[in-house]
Short mmCIF file of C-alpha atoms in Angstrom, two decimals:
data_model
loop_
_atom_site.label_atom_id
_atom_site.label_comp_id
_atom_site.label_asym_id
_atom_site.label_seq_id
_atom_site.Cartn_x
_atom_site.Cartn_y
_atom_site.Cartn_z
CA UNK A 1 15.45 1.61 -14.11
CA UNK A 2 11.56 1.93 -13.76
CA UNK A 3 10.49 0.44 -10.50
CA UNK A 4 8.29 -1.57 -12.13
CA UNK A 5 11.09 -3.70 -13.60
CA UNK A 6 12.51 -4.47 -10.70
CA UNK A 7 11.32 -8.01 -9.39
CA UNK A 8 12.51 -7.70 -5.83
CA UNK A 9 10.12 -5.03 -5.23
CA UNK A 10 6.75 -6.52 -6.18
CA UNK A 11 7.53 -9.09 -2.85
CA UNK A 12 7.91 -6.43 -0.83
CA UNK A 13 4.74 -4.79 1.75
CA UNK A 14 3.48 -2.22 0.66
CA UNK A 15 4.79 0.00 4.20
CA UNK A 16 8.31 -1.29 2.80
CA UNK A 17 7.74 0.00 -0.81
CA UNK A 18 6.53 3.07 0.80
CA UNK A 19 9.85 3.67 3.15
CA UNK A 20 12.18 2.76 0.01
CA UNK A 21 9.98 4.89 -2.21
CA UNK A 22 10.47 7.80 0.46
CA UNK A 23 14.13 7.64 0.83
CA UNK A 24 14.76 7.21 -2.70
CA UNK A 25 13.26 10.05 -3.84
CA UNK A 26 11.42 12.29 -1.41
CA UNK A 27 14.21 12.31 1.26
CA UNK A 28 15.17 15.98 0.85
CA UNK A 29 11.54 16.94 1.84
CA UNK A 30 11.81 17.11 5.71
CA UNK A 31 14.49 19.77 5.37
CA UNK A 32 11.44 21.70 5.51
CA UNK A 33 10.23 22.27 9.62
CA UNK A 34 6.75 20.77 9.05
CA UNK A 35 8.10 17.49 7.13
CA UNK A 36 10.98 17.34 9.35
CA UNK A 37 8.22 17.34 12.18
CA UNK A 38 5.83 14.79 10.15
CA UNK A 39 8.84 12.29 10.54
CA UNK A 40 9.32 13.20 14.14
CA UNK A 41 5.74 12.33 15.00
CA UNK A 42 5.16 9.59 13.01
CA UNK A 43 7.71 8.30 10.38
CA UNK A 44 5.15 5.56 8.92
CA UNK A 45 2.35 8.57 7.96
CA UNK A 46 5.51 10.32 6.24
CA UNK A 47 6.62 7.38 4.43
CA UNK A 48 2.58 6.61 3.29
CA UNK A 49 3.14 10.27 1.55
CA UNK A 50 4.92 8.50 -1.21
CA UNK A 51 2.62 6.33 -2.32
CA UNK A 52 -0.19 8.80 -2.94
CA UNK A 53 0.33 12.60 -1.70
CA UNK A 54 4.00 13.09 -3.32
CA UNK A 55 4.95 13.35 -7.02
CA UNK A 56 8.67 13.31 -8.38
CA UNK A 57 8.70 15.58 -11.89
CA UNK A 58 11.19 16.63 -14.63
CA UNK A 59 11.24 19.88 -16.16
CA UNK A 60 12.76 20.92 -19.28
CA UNK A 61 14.18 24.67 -19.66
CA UNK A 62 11.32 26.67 -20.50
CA UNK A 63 8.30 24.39 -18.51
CA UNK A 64 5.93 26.16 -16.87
CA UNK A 65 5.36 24.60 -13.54
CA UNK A 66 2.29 26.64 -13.24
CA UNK A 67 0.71 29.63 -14.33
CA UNK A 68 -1.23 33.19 -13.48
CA UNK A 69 -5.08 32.10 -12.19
CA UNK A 70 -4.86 28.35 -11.97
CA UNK A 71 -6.74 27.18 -9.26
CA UNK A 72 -3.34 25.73 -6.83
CA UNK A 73 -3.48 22.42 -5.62
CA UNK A 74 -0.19 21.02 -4.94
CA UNK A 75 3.15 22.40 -2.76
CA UNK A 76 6.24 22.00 -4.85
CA UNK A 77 9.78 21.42 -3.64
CA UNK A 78 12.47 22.02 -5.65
CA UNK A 79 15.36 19.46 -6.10
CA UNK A 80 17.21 20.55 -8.73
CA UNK A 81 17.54 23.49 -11.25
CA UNK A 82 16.20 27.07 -11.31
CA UNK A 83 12.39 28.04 -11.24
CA UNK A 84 11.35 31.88 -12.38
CA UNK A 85 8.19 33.05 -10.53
CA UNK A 86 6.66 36.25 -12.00
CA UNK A 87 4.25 38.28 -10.99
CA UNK A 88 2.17 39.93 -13.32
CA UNK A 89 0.07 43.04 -12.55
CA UNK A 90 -3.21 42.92 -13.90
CA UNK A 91 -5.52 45.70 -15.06
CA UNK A 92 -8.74 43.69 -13.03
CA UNK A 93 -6.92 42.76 -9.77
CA UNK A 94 -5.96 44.46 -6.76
CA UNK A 95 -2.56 45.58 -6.46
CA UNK A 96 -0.32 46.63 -3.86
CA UNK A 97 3.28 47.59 -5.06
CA UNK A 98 4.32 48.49 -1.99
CA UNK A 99 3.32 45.36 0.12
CA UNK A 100 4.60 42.74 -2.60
CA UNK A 101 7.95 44.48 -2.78
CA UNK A 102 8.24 44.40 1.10
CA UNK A 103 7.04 40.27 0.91
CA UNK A 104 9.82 39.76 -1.70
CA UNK A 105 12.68 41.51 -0.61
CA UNK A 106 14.15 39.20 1.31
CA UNK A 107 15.11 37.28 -0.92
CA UNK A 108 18.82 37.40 -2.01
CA UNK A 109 18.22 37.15 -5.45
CA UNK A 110 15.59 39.71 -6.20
CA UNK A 111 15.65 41.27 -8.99
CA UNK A 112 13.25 44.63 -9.59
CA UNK A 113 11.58 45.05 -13.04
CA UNK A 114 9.80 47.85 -14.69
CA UNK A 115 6.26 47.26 -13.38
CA UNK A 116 4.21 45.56 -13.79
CA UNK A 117 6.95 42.89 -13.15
CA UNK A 118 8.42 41.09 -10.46
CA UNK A 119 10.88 38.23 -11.04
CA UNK A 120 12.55 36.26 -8.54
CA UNK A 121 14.91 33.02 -9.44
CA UNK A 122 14.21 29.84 -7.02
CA UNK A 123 16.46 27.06 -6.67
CA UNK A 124 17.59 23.57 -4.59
CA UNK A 125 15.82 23.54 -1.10
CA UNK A 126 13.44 26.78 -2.03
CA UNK A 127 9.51 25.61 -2.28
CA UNK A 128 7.07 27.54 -3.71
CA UNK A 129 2.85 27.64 -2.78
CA UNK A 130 3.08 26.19 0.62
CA UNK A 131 -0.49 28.26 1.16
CA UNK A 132 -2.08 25.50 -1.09
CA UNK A 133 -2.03 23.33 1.92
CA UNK A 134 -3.76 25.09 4.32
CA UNK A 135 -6.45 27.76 2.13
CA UNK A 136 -8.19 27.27 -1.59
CA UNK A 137 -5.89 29.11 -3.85
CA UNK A 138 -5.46 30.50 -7.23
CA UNK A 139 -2.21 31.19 -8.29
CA UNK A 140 -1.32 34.50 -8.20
CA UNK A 141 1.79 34.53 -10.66
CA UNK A 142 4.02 32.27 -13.22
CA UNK A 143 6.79 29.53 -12.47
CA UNK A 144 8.90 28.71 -15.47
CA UNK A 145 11.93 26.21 -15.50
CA UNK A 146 14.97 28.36 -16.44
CA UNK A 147 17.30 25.14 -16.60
CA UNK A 148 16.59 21.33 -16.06
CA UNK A 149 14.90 20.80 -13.09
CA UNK A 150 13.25 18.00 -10.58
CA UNK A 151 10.54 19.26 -8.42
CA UNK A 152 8.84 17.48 -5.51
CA UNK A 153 4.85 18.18 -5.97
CA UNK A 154 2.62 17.86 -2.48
CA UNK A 155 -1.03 17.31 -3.93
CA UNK A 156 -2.99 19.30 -0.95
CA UNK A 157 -5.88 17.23 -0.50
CA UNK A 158 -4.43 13.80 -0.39
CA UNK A 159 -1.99 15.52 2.44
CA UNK A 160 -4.68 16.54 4.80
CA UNK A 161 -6.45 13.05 4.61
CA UNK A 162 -3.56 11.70 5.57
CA UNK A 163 -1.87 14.18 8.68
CA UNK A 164 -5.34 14.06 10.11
CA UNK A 165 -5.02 10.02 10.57
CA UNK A 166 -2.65 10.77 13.76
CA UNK A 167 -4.78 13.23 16.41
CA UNK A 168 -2.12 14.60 18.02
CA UNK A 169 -0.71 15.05 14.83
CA UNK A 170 -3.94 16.72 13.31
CA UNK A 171 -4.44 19.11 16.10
CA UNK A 172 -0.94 20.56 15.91
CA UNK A 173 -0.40 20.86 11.91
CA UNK A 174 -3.97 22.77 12.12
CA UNK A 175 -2.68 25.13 14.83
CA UNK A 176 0.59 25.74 12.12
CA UNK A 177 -1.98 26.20 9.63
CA UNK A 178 -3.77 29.02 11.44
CA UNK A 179 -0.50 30.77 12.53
CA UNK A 180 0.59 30.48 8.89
CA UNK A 181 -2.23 31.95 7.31
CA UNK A 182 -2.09 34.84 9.80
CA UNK A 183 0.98 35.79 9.43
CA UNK A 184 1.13 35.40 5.90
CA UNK A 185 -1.86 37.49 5.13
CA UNK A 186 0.03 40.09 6.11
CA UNK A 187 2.76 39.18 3.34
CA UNK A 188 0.29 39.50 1.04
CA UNK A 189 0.04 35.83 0.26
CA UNK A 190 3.13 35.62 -1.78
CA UNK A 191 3.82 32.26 -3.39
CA UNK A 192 7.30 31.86 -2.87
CA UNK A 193 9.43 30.80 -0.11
CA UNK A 194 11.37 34.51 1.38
CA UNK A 195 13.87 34.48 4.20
CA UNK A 196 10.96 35.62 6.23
CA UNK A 197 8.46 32.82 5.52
CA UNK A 198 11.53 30.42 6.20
CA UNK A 199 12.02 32.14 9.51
CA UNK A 200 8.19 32.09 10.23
CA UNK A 201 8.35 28.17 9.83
CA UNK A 202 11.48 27.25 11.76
CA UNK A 203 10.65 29.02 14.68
CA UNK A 204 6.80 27.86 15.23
CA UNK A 205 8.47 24.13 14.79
CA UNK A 206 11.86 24.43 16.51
CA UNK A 207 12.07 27.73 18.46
CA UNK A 208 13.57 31.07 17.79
CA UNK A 209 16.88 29.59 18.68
CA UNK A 210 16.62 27.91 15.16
CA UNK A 211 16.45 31.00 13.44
#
């Protein structure tokens, strides 16, 4: 039933629609460190996400979620169903074999192609372009639905307007975002979440015992 339809909600606040909103469809998000932080800190700046930085959306089997050189502006979570990110070697960019390979092997389900591709399969609780939060980005490969899937989108901008609200807040998700980007340059920047950019996050935001 669209929201919309339901009468009981136009009497609620607004900071109520926001916390129902949150837990009815954007729960799953603070699985990841840095949400699971947001809530920590301040659970009324999470539930505000909903109304403006978070997006619930439906793919069919075959959708692209995004492709090879558009400009990233959103983190996306994924609920439900499989993603495919490719990377495609180009004749006019840069490439590195070796140094992709090393990003992506951690995952469990990589699969090696005949270059100039490199497929791996994403599913429930894996999030892909996390770097759109914290750099300007163009994507550097493709994301295809493989089944039916939900995805979570985090539109970048509308994010940072909001953390910043809370100082304390502000000041320690832009220390994460330096220690990100450092340690990912050295991965390359891949777009998908590996085992070792997991790791990376659960220990700046709850120790090395987490890990």
């Amino acid at each position: 039933v669209p929201e919309g339809r339901i009468n009981i909600l136009n009497s609620l606040t607004e900071q109520l629609r926001n916390e129902l909103k949150f837990f009815t469809h954007f729960r799953d998000l603070v699985s990841h460190p840095l949400f699971g932080h947001i809530r920590r800190v301040s659970e009324a700046i999470l539930n505000r996400m909903s109304g403006r930085v978070l997006r619930e959306t439906e793919l069919a089997a075959g959708d692209k979620l995004f492709s090879q050189l558009d400009a990233s502006t959103e983190m996306f979570f994924i609920l439900k169903g499989h993603i495919q990110y490719t990377l495609e070697k180009r004749s006019d960019t840069p490439w590195n074999e070796d140094s992709h390979r090393k990003s992506l092997e951690s995952l469990q389900t990589f699969q090696t192609f005949e270059m100039p591709y490199q497929t791996v399969v994403l599913d429930k609780d894996d999030y892909l372009c996390e770097v759109s939060l914290w750099s300007h980005w163009v994507h550097l490969g493709l994301a295809q639905a493989l089944s039916e899937a939900t995805i979570i989108s985090v539109e970048t901008h509308a994010f940072g307007d909001l953390v910043i609200k809370d100082a304390d807040l502000g000041e320690f998700v832009t220390l994460y975002a330096q220690r990100f980007v450092e340690h990912h340059a050295e991965l390359d920047w891949i777009e998908v979440s590996s085992e070792e950019a997991k790791e990376f996050t659960r220990s700046f935001f709850l120790g090395p015992a987490a890990t």
